[in-house]
PDB file of C-alpha atoms in Angstrom:
ATOM      1  CA  UNK A  25      46.233  79.828 108.532  1.00 93.00           C
ATOM      2  CA  UNK A  26      42.893  81.978 107.877  1.00 96.00           C
ATOM      3  CA  UNK A  27      43.120  84.569 105.354  1.00 98.00           C
ATOM      4  CA  UNK A  28      40.219  87.303 104.412  1.00 98.00           C
ATOM      5  CA  UNK A  29      40.142  88.833 100.933  1.00 98.00           C
ATOM      6  CA  UNK A  30      38.748  92.148 100.552  1.00 98.00           C
ATOM      7  CA  UNK A  31      36.580  92.732  97.401  1.00 98.00           C
ATOM      8  CA  UNK A  32      35.804  96.244  96.143  1.00 98.00           C
ATOM      9  CA  UNK A  33      33.556  97.235  93.322  1.00 97.00           C
ATOM     10  CA  UNK A  34      36.124  96.855  90.326  1.00 97.00           C
ATOM     11  CA  UNK A  35      38.359  94.226  91.922  1.00 98.00           C
ATOM     12  CA  UNK A  36      38.956  91.487  89.475  1.00 98.00           C
ATOM     13  CA  UNK A  37      41.726  89.256  91.001  1.00 98.00           C
ATOM     14  CA  UNK A  38      40.070  88.763  94.306  1.00 98.00           C
ATOM     15  CA  UNK A  39      38.954  84.991  93.471  1.00 98.00           C
ATOM     16  CA  UNK A  40      42.586  84.317  91.921  1.00 98.00           C
ATOM     17  CA  UNK A  41      43.895  85.653  95.082  1.00 98.00           C
ATOM     18  CA  UNK A  42      41.590  83.425  97.344  1.00 98.00           C
ATOM     19  CA  UNK A  43      42.794  80.580  95.117  1.00 97.00           C
ATOM     20  CA  UNK A  44      46.439  81.281  95.798  1.00 98.00           C
ATOM     21  CA  UNK A  45      45.862  81.194  99.582  1.00 98.00           C
ATOM     22  CA  UNK A  46      43.540  77.835  99.229  1.00 97.00           C
ATOM     23  CA  UNK A  47      46.538  76.251  97.298  1.00 96.00           C
ATOM     24  CA  UNK A  48      48.779  76.680 100.411  1.00 96.00           C
ATOM     25  CA  UNK A  49      46.069  75.450 102.635  1.00 96.00           C
ATOM     26  CA  UNK A  50      44.603  78.662 103.967  1.00 96.00           C
ATOM     27  CA  UNK A  51      40.756  78.834 104.803  1.00 96.00           C
ATOM     28  CA  UNK A  52      39.641  81.867 103.017  1.00 97.00           C
ATOM     29  CA  UNK A  53      36.783  84.301 103.860  1.00 98.00           C
ATOM     30  CA  UNK A  54      35.677  87.080 101.221  1.00 98.00           C
ATOM     31  CA  UNK A  55      35.103  90.244 102.852  1.00 98.00           C
ATOM     32  CA  UNK A  56      33.022  92.959 101.270  1.00 98.00           C
ATOM     33  CA  UNK A  57      34.126  96.448 101.125  1.00 97.00           C
ATOM     34  CA  UNK A  58      31.191  97.963 103.021  1.00 97.00           C
ATOM     35  CA  UNK A  59      31.842  95.879 106.074  1.00 97.00           C
ATOM     36  CA  UNK A  60      33.023  97.794 109.048  1.00 97.00           C
ATOM     37  CA  UNK A  61      34.943  94.800 110.664  1.00 98.00           C
ATOM     38  CA  UNK A  62      37.004  92.074 109.560  1.00 98.00           C
ATOM     39  CA  UNK A  63      36.076  88.473 110.561  1.00 97.00           C
ATOM     40  CA  UNK A  64      37.645  87.333 113.725  1.00 95.00           C
ATOM     41  CA  UNK A  65      40.705  85.270 113.939  1.00 95.00           C
ATOM     42  CA  UNK A  66      42.275  86.225 110.679  1.00 97.00           C
ATOM     43  CA  UNK A  67      46.008  85.727 110.383  1.00 97.00           C
ATOM     44  CA  UNK A  68      46.166  87.615 107.024  1.00 98.00           C
ATOM     45  CA  UNK A  69      44.093  90.231 104.907  1.00 98.00           C
ATOM     46  CA  UNK A  70      44.684  90.232 100.872  1.00 98.00           C
ATOM     47  CA  UNK A  71      44.054  93.224  98.853  1.00 98.00           C
ATOM     48  CA  UNK A  72      43.480  91.957  95.477  1.00 98.00           C
ATOM     49  CA  UNK A  73      44.110  93.606  92.007  1.00 98.00           C
ATOM     50  CA  UNK A  74      41.864  95.165  89.881  1.00 98.00           C
ATOM     51  CA  UNK A  75      40.525  98.603  89.293  1.00 97.00           C
ATOM     52  CA  UNK A  76      38.624  99.450  92.593  1.00 97.00           C
ATOM     53  CA  UNK A  77      36.132 102.140  92.058  1.00 97.00           C
ATOM     54  CA  UNK A  78      37.342 102.380  88.431  1.00 96.00           C
ATOM     55  CA  UNK A  79      40.543 104.059  89.392  1.00 96.00           C
ATOM     56  CA  UNK A  80      38.722 107.217  89.810  1.00 96.00           C
ATOM     57  CA  UNK A  81      40.554 110.220  91.371  1.00 96.00           C
ATOM     58  CA  UNK A  82      43.559 108.145  91.790  1.00 96.00           C
ATOM     59  CA  UNK A  83      44.168 104.401  91.713  1.00 97.00           C
ATOM     60  CA  UNK A  84      43.520 102.959  95.215  1.00 97.00           C
ATOM     61  CA  UNK A  85      42.326 106.521  96.759  1.00 97.00           C
ATOM     62  CA  UNK A  86      38.550 105.756  97.071  1.00 97.00           C
ATOM     63  CA  UNK A  87      38.879 102.206  98.193  1.00 98.00           C
ATOM     64  CA  UNK A  88      41.540 103.510 100.954  1.00 97.00           C
ATOM     65  CA  UNK A  89      38.710 105.335 102.215  1.00 96.00           C
ATOM     66  CA  UNK A  90      36.237 102.334 102.382  1.00 96.00           C
ATOM     67  CA  UNK A  91      34.795 101.164 105.565  1.00 96.00           C
ATOM     68  CA  UNK A  92      36.693  98.036 105.658  1.00 98.00           C
ATOM     69  CA  UNK A  93      40.033  99.729 104.884  1.00 98.00           C
ATOM     70  CA  UNK A  94      39.784 101.581 108.398  1.00 97.00           C
ATOM     71  CA  UNK A  95      39.392  97.785 109.875  1.00 98.00           C
ATOM     72  CA  UNK A  96      42.551  96.674 107.622  1.00 98.00           C
ATOM     73  CA  UNK A  97      44.661  99.757 109.143  1.00 98.00           C
ATOM     74  CA  UNK A  98      43.741  98.615 112.576  1.00 98.00           C
ATOM     75  CA  UNK A  99      44.503  95.182 111.875  1.00 98.00           C
ATOM     76  CA  UNK A 100      47.763  95.948 110.363  1.00 98.00           C
ATOM     77  CA  UNK A 101      48.504  98.514 113.411  1.00 97.00           C
ATOM     78  CA  UNK A 102      48.187  95.681 115.839  1.00 97.00           C
ATOM     79  CA  UNK A 103      50.690  93.768 113.972  1.00 97.00           C
ATOM     80  CA  UNK A 104      48.403  91.735 111.366  1.00 97.00           C
ATOM     81  CA  UNK A 105      49.945  90.612 108.182  1.00 98.00           C
ATOM     82  CA  UNK A 106      48.394  92.400 105.095  1.00 98.00           C
ATOM     83  CA  UNK A 107      49.335  91.287 101.412  1.00 98.00           C
ATOM     84  CA  UNK A 108      48.555  93.970  98.620  1.00 98.00           C
ATOM     85  CA  UNK A 109      48.868  93.173  94.982  1.00 98.00           C
ATOM     86  CA  UNK A 110      48.798  95.574  92.208  1.00 98.00           C
ATOM     87  CA  UNK A 111      45.679  97.392  93.037  1.00 98.00           C
ATOM     88  CA  UNK A 112      45.950  96.398  96.430  1.00 98.00           C
ATOM     89  CA  UNK A 113      49.540  97.984  96.483  1.00 98.00           C
ATOM     90  CA  UNK A 114      47.999 101.255  95.353  1.00 98.00           C
ATOM     91  CA  UNK A 115      45.466 100.810  98.013  1.00 98.00           C
ATOM     92  CA  UNK A 116      48.165 100.182 100.789  1.00 98.00           C
ATOM     93  CA  UNK A 117      50.081 103.407  99.582  1.00 98.00           C
ATOM     94  CA  UNK A 118      46.822 105.624  99.615  1.00 97.00           C
ATOM     95  CA  UNK A 119      46.101 104.430 103.227  1.00 97.00           C
ATOM     96  CA  UNK A 120      49.527 105.388 104.596  1.00 97.00           C
ATOM     97  CA  UNK A 121      50.314 101.564 105.630  1.00 98.00           C
ATOM     98  CA  UNK A 122      53.134 101.615 102.926  1.00 98.00           C
ATOM     99  CA  UNK A 123      55.097 104.719 101.951  1.00 98.00           C
ATOM    100  CA  UNK A 124      55.385 106.276  98.436  1.00 97.00           C
ATOM    101  CA  UNK A 125      53.271 106.393  95.186  1.00 96.00           C
ATOM    102  CA  UNK A 126      52.415 104.404  92.479  1.00 97.00           C
ATOM    103  CA  UNK A 127      52.229 106.826  89.390  1.00 95.00           C
ATOM    104  CA  UNK A 128      51.456 106.257  85.618  1.00 94.00           C
ATOM    105  CA  UNK A 129      54.063 104.097  83.919  1.00 95.00           C
ATOM    106  CA  UNK A 130      57.181 106.135  82.584  1.00 92.00           C
ATOM    107  CA  UNK A 131      56.158 104.686  79.352  1.00 92.00           C
ATOM    108  CA  UNK A 132      52.655 105.686  79.697  1.00 91.00           C
ATOM    109  CA  UNK A 133      51.357 102.287  78.471  1.00 94.00           C
ATOM    110  CA  UNK A 134      49.503  99.698  80.299  1.00 97.00           C
ATOM    111  CA  UNK A 135      52.175  96.764  80.539  1.00 98.00           C
ATOM    112  CA  UNK A 136      51.012  93.135  80.628  1.00 98.00           C
ATOM    113  CA  UNK A 137      53.741  90.500  80.345  1.00 97.00           C
ATOM    114  CA  UNK A 138      55.559  88.104  82.266  1.00 97.00           C
ATOM    115  CA  UNK A 139      58.451  89.846  84.369  1.00 98.00           C
ATOM    116  CA  UNK A 140      61.885  88.635  85.599  1.00 98.00           C
ATOM    117  CA  UNK A 141      62.279  89.840  89.168  1.00 98.00           C
ATOM    118  CA  UNK A 142      65.063  89.310  91.851  1.00 98.00           C
ATOM    119  CA  UNK A 143      64.059  88.308  95.366  1.00 98.00           C
ATOM    120  CA  UNK A 144      65.346  91.043  97.269  1.00 98.00           C
ATOM    121  CA  UNK A 145      64.858  89.664 101.031  1.00 98.00           C
ATOM    122  CA  UNK A 146      63.968  86.268 102.427  1.00 97.00           C
ATOM    123  CA  UNK A 147      63.467  87.964 105.743  1.00 97.00           C
ATOM    124  CA  UNK A 148      59.907  88.170 105.627  1.00 98.00           C
ATOM    125  CA  UNK A 149      56.538  85.795 106.516  1.00 98.00           C
ATOM    126  CA  UNK A 150      56.096  86.449 102.647  1.00 98.00           C
ATOM    127  CA  UNK A 151      59.378  85.587 101.124  1.00 98.00           C
ATOM    128  CA  UNK A 152      60.920  82.886 103.524  1.00 97.00           C
ATOM    129  CA  UNK A 153      60.792  80.250 100.868  1.00 98.00           C
ATOM    130  CA  UNK A 154      62.851  81.988  98.324  1.00 98.00           C
ATOM    131  CA  UNK A 155      66.249  82.403  98.216  1.00 98.00           C
ATOM    132  CA  UNK A 156      68.044  85.764  98.390  1.00 98.00           C
ATOM    133  CA  UNK A 157      68.922  87.074  94.841  1.00 98.00           C
ATOM    134  CA  UNK A 158      66.927  84.322  93.416  1.00 98.00           C
ATOM    135  CA  UNK A 159      65.656  85.154  89.992  1.00 98.00           C
ATOM    136  CA  UNK A 160      61.508  84.492  89.499  1.00 98.00           C
ATOM    137  CA  UNK A 161      59.144  85.294  86.814  1.00 98.00           C
ATOM    138  CA  UNK A 162      55.732  86.813  87.868  1.00 98.00           C
ATOM    139  CA  UNK A 163      53.174  88.418  85.559  1.00 98.00           C
ATOM    140  CA  UNK A 164      52.655  91.853  85.604  1.00 98.00           C
ATOM    141  CA  UNK A 165      49.541  93.822  84.212  1.00 98.00           C
ATOM    142  CA  UNK A 166      49.237  97.325  85.195  1.00 98.00           C
ATOM    143  CA  UNK A 167      48.945 101.050  84.005  1.00 97.00           C
ATOM    144  CA  UNK A 168      50.215 102.734  87.137  1.00 97.00           C
ATOM    145  CA  UNK A 169      53.088 100.949  88.668  1.00 98.00           C
ATOM    146  CA  UNK A 170      55.756 103.356  88.595  1.00 97.00           C
ATOM    147  CA  UNK A 171      56.771 103.281  92.321  1.00 98.00           C
ATOM    148  CA  UNK A 172      57.732 106.863  93.110  1.00 95.00           C
ATOM    149  CA  UNK A 173      59.526 107.772  96.307  1.00 94.00           C
ATOM    150  CA  UNK A 174      62.426 110.407  97.052  1.00 92.00           C
ATOM    151  CA  UNK A 175      65.813 109.476  97.193  1.00 94.00           C
ATOM    152  CA  UNK A 176      66.083 109.526 100.998  1.00 96.00           C
ATOM    153  CA  UNK A 177      62.817 107.261 101.377  1.00 97.00           C
ATOM    154  CA  UNK A 178      64.504 104.765  98.599  1.00 98.00           C
ATOM    155  CA  UNK A 179      67.727 104.672 100.633  1.00 98.00           C
ATOM    156  CA  UNK A 180      65.695 103.940 103.822  1.00 98.00           C
ATOM    157  CA  UNK A 181      63.733 101.151 102.363  1.00 98.00           C
ATOM    158  CA  UNK A 182      67.199  99.594 101.152  1.00 98.00           C
ATOM    159  CA  UNK A 183      68.875 100.272 104.345  1.00 98.00           C
ATOM    160  CA  UNK A 184      66.284  98.621 106.150  1.00 98.00           C
ATOM    161  CA  UNK A 185      66.094  95.645 104.120  1.00 98.00           C
ATOM    162  CA  UNK A 186      62.389  96.442 103.358  1.00 98.00           C
ATOM    163  CA  UNK A 187      62.636  96.073  99.368  1.00 98.00           C
ATOM    164  CA  UNK A 188      61.152  92.666  98.821  1.00 98.00           C
ATOM    165  CA  UNK A 189      61.201  92.316  94.958  1.00 98.00           C
ATOM    166  CA  UNK A 190      63.234  94.371  92.264  1.00 98.00           C
ATOM    167  CA  UNK A 191      62.752  94.131  88.641  1.00 98.00           C
ATOM    168  CA  UNK A 192      65.560  93.150  86.348  1.00 98.00           C
ATOM    169  CA  UNK A 193      63.882  94.877  83.383  1.00 98.00           C
ATOM    170  CA  UNK A 194      62.044  97.658  85.060  1.00 98.00           C
ATOM    171  CA  UNK A 195      58.853  97.833  83.039  1.00 98.00           C
ATOM    172  CA  UNK A 196      57.663 101.149  84.455  1.00 97.00           C
ATOM    173  CA  UNK A 197      60.106 103.623  85.681  1.00 96.00           C
ATOM    174  CA  UNK A 198      59.836 102.468  89.336  1.00 97.00           C
ATOM    175  CA  UNK A 199      62.504 104.159  91.526  1.00 97.00           C
ATOM    176  CA  UNK A 200      65.175 101.746  92.591  1.00 97.00           C
ATOM    177  CA  UNK A 201      63.821  98.981  90.149  1.00 98.00           C
ATOM    178  CA  UNK A 202      61.453  98.442  93.130  1.00 98.00           C
ATOM    179  CA  UNK A 203      58.512  95.856  92.493  1.00 98.00           C
ATOM    180  CA  UNK A 204      57.272  95.305  96.166  1.00 98.00           C
ATOM    181  CA  UNK A 205      58.196  96.815  99.510  1.00 98.00           C
ATOM    182  CA  UNK A 206      57.494  95.611 103.264  1.00 98.00           C
ATOM    183  CA  UNK A 207      56.306  97.839 106.004  1.00 98.00           C
ATOM    184  CA  UNK A 208      58.572  98.953 108.916  1.00 98.00           C
ATOM    185  CA  UNK A 209      57.263  95.842 111.031  1.00 98.00           C
ATOM    186  CA  UNK A 210      57.622  93.697 107.762  1.00 98.00           C
ATOM    187  CA  UNK A 211      54.236  92.438 108.197  1.00 98.00           C
ATOM    188  CA  UNK A 212      52.405  94.395 105.185  1.00 98.00           C
ATOM    189  CA  UNK A 213      53.780  93.650 101.639  1.00 98.00           C
ATOM    190  CA  UNK A 214      52.728  95.525  98.546  1.00 98.00           C
ATOM    191  CA  UNK A 215      53.733  94.273  95.246  1.00 98.00           C
ATOM    192  CA  UNK A 216      53.056  95.074  91.541  1.00 98.00           C
ATOM    193  CA  UNK A 217      53.582  91.632  90.212  1.00 98.00           C
ATOM    194  CA  UNK A 218      50.790  89.210  90.543  1.00 98.00           C
ATOM    195  CA  UNK A 219      52.166  85.991  92.318  1.00 98.00           C
ATOM    196  CA  UNK A 220      48.392  84.672  92.269  1.00 98.00           C
ATOM    197  CA  UNK A 221      48.550  84.382  88.592  1.00 98.00           C
ATOM    198  CA  UNK A 222      51.664  81.886  88.652  1.00 98.00           C
ATOM    199  CA  UNK A 223      50.466  79.457  91.394  1.00 97.00           C
ATOM    200  CA  UNK A 224      49.942  76.244  89.094  1.00 93.00           C
ATOM    201  CA  UNK A 225      51.408  74.732  86.031  1.00 91.00           C
ATOM    202  CA  UNK A 226      48.050  75.088  84.563  1.00 92.00           C
ATOM    203  CA  UNK A 227      48.982  78.747  84.579  1.00 92.00           C
ATOM    204  CA  UNK A 228      52.265  77.967  83.064  1.00 91.00           C
ATOM    205  CA  UNK A 229      54.295  79.203  86.063  1.00 93.00           C
ATOM    206  CA  UNK A 230      54.431  78.397  89.384  1.00 97.00           C
ATOM    207  CA  UNK A 231      57.009  80.845  90.684  1.00 98.00           C
ATOM    208  CA  UNK A 232      54.574  82.829  92.744  1.00 98.00           C
ATOM    209  CA  UNK A 233      53.320  79.866  95.092  1.00 98.00           C
ATOM    210  CA  UNK A 234      56.177  80.370  97.418  1.00 98.00           C
ATOM    211  CA  UNK A 235      54.798  83.668  98.541  1.00 98.00           C
ATOM    212  CA  UNK A 236      51.653  81.618  99.671  1.00 98.00           C
ATOM    213  CA  UNK A 237      53.367  78.671 101.330  1.00 97.00           C
ATOM    214  CA  UNK A 238      55.910  81.095 102.820  1.00 98.00           C
ATOM    215  CA  UNK A 239      53.022  82.659 104.523  1.00 97.00           C
ATOM    216  CA  UNK A 240      51.194  79.279 105.618  1.00 95.00           C
ATOM    217  CA  UNK A 241      54.643  78.032 106.994  1.00 95.00           C
ATOM    218  CA  UNK A 242      55.298  81.533 108.849  1.00 96.00           C
ATOM    219  CA  UNK A 243      51.808  82.130 110.185  1.00 93.00           C
ATOM    220  CA  UNK A 244      50.969  78.471 111.143  1.00 81.00           C
ATOM    221  CA  UNK A 245      54.194  78.272 113.253  1.00 62.00           C
ATOM    222  CA  UNK A 246      53.313  81.619 114.953  1.00 58.00           C
TER     223      UNK A 246
ATOM    224  CA  UNK B  26      27.625 127.782  97.407  1.00 95.00           C
ATOM    225  CA  UNK B  27      30.545 126.400  95.514  1.00 97.00           C
ATOM    226  CA  UNK B  28      34.287 125.461  95.952  1.00 98.00           C
ATOM    227  CA  UNK B  29      36.905 124.811  93.012  1.00 98.00           C
ATOM    228  CA  UNK B  30      40.061 122.826  94.060  1.00 98.00           C
ATOM    229  CA  UNK B  31      42.893 122.776  91.804  1.00 98.00           C
ATOM    230  CA  UNK B  32      45.228 119.636  92.184  1.00 98.00           C
ATOM    231  CA  UNK B  33      48.492 119.857  90.729  1.00 97.00           C
ATOM    232  CA  UNK B  34      51.661 117.466  90.928  1.00 95.00           C
ATOM    233  CA  UNK B  35      54.277 119.220  93.142  1.00 94.00           C
ATOM    234  CA  UNK B  36      57.099 120.910  91.624  1.00 90.00           C
ATOM    235  CA  UNK B  37      59.854 118.097  91.016  1.00 87.00           C
ATOM    236  CA  UNK B  38      57.489 115.464  90.522  1.00 89.00           C
ATOM    237  CA  UNK B  39      57.857 113.976  87.093  1.00 85.00           C
ATOM    238  CA  UNK B  40      54.510 114.216  84.834  1.00 89.00           C
ATOM    239  CA  UNK B  41      54.952 111.597  82.022  1.00 86.00           C
ATOM    240  CA  UNK B  42      51.241 112.782  80.893  1.00 87.00           C
ATOM    241  CA  UNK B  43      52.250 116.448  80.746  1.00 92.00           C
ATOM    242  CA  UNK B  44      55.777 115.540  78.849  1.00 90.00           C
ATOM    243  CA  UNK B  45      53.309 113.404  76.409  1.00 91.00           C
ATOM    244  CA  UNK B  46      51.180 116.370  75.709  1.00 94.00           C
ATOM    245  CA  UNK B  47      54.017 118.667  75.266  1.00 95.00           C
ATOM    246  CA  UNK B  48      55.698 116.377  72.797  1.00 93.00           C
ATOM    247  CA  UNK B  49      52.319 116.022  70.794  1.00 95.00           C
ATOM    248  CA  UNK B  50      52.000 120.000  70.550  1.00 97.00           C
ATOM    249  CA  UNK B  51      55.515 119.960  69.405  1.00 95.00           C
ATOM    250  CA  UNK B  52      54.629 117.560  66.577  1.00 95.00           C
ATOM    251  CA  UNK B  53      51.591 119.694  65.470  1.00 97.00           C
ATOM    252  CA  UNK B  54      53.988 122.611  65.051  1.00 96.00           C
ATOM    253  CA  UNK B  55      53.464 124.666  68.322  1.00 96.00           C
ATOM    254  CA  UNK B  56      57.082 125.895  68.703  1.00 92.00           C
ATOM    255  CA  UNK B  57      58.395 127.048  72.059  1.00 93.00           C
ATOM    256  CA  UNK B  58      56.171 125.107  74.726  1.00 95.00           C
ATOM    257  CA  UNK B  59      59.019 124.473  77.047  1.00 94.00           C
ATOM    258  CA  UNK B  60      56.711 122.381  79.751  1.00 94.00           C
ATOM    259  CA  UNK B  61      53.426 120.961  80.129  1.00 95.00           C
ATOM    260  CA  UNK B  62      52.057 120.001  83.715  1.00 94.00           C
ATOM    261  CA  UNK B  63      48.623 118.502  83.655  1.00 94.00           C
ATOM    262  CA  UNK B  64      46.399 118.711  86.676  1.00 96.00           C
ATOM    263  CA  UNK B  65      42.911 118.255  88.045  1.00 96.00           C
ATOM    264  CA  UNK B  66      39.993 120.779  88.745  1.00 98.00           C
ATOM    265  CA  UNK B  67      37.111 119.411  91.181  1.00 98.00           C
ATOM    266  CA  UNK B  68      34.099 121.683  91.753  1.00 98.00           C
ATOM    267  CA  UNK B  69      32.447 121.238  94.663  1.00 98.00           C
ATOM    268  CA  UNK B  70      28.640 122.127  95.217  1.00 97.00           C
ATOM    269  CA  UNK B  71      28.361 122.681  99.071  1.00 97.00           C
ATOM    270  CA  UNK B  72      25.783 123.462 101.849  1.00 96.00           C
ATOM    271  CA  UNK B  73      25.546 127.086 102.687  1.00 95.00           C
ATOM    272  CA  UNK B  74      28.136 127.803 105.462  1.00 94.00           C
ATOM    273  CA  UNK B  75      30.457 124.937 104.741  1.00 96.00           C
ATOM    274  CA  UNK B  76      33.916 126.275 105.744  1.00 96.00           C
ATOM    275  CA  UNK B  77      37.234 126.423 103.805  1.00 97.00           C
ATOM    276  CA  UNK B  78      38.626 124.429 106.755  1.00 98.00           C
ATOM    277  CA  UNK B  79      36.383 121.513 105.876  1.00 98.00           C
ATOM    278  CA  UNK B  80      37.208 121.836 102.237  1.00 98.00           C
ATOM    279  CA  UNK B  81      40.914 121.777 103.461  1.00 98.00           C
ATOM    280  CA  UNK B  82      40.373 118.565 105.047  1.00 98.00           C
ATOM    281  CA  UNK B  83      38.587 116.953 102.172  1.00 98.00           C
ATOM    282  CA  UNK B  84      41.641 117.903 100.096  1.00 98.00           C
ATOM    283  CA  UNK B  85      43.890 116.260 102.980  1.00 97.00           C
ATOM    284  CA  UNK B  86      41.766 113.173 103.099  1.00 96.00           C
ATOM    285  CA  UNK B  87      40.913 112.189  99.815  1.00 97.00           C
ATOM    286  CA  UNK B  88      41.102 114.895  96.776  1.00 98.00           C
ATOM    287  CA  UNK B  89      45.056 115.072  97.045  1.00 97.00           C
ATOM    288  CA  UNK B  90      47.631 112.602  97.541  1.00 96.00           C
ATOM    289  CA  UNK B  91      49.824 115.306  99.464  1.00 95.00           C
ATOM    290  CA  UNK B  92      53.029 112.901  98.834  1.00 93.00           C
ATOM    291  CA  UNK B  93      52.937 114.155  95.329  1.00 94.00           C
ATOM    292  CA  UNK B  94      50.233 116.572  94.877  1.00 96.00           C
ATOM    293  CA  UNK B  95      49.674 120.012  96.145  1.00 97.00           C
ATOM    294  CA  UNK B  96      46.007 121.731  96.067  1.00 98.00           C
ATOM    295  CA  UNK B  97      44.613 125.409  96.129  1.00 98.00           C
ATOM    296  CA  UNK B  98      41.024 126.137  97.191  1.00 98.00           C
ATOM    297  CA  UNK B  99      38.979 128.875  95.585  1.00 97.00           C
ATOM    298  CA  UNK B 100      35.941 129.453  97.679  1.00 96.00           C
ATOM    299  CA  UNK B 101      33.115 130.870  95.368  1.00 90.00           C
ATOM    300  CA  UNK B 102      30.327 132.435  97.666  1.00 75.00           C
TER     301      UNK B 102
END
């Protein structure tokens, strides 16, 4: 599997994300945001967490207009897989690849803690190695993770089995306790929790590893 | 020439920051503040002849997220 990890000014989980992909056996190329094209032959693009462009204007808004983001949108529209974590999820919502918006946490505080999640679908390249309804723990660290969508959109995401992970103790006011969602073609995943911060015992938790091994399995076989 | 863009959350979108400001006003003794909504004002310095349509496009593409925000443009000649 060949993975590309996008680096924006202010990204700070880019190397962690690269390590997550590598731990699952992927070749990883870092891609600077000013590049106008992705390296050829990528199986997946990762958009890391952090504070791209200082969160100015709105989280992810300026990154979503970066030259590389147009290439990422093209890649996704041609059926490529994209994984956006935390700020990456915010960027994906701002590009329109995923619906909804991530607003300020309902409690107004930055929340940084281990978070209990429920796996809401096995049916994606990102979650194939989890069991439906399995409880896992993945760290979160965000100020703007309040997934906001109207009731129709939440109902549609549920009906189409596009909720990937759900919070068990909703930390930020997200509609429907939603922690991560899939695109219509199920090849784009955005989530606020950080699976790349839970890929080895050295991090105290390896519940996030299967996001990456699921991908290796699904995309190598493809 | 200049333009001023006002960006506000749409009606019905919960504004937790506005709510926090409302509470703070209440605790300062300002009774009767029934609601606070917080938005942004963006001033643009523009080349002469820039059209309002161009500013509108800026709003749609970047300045506002029209899923949750509305905007108003004031062109100042």
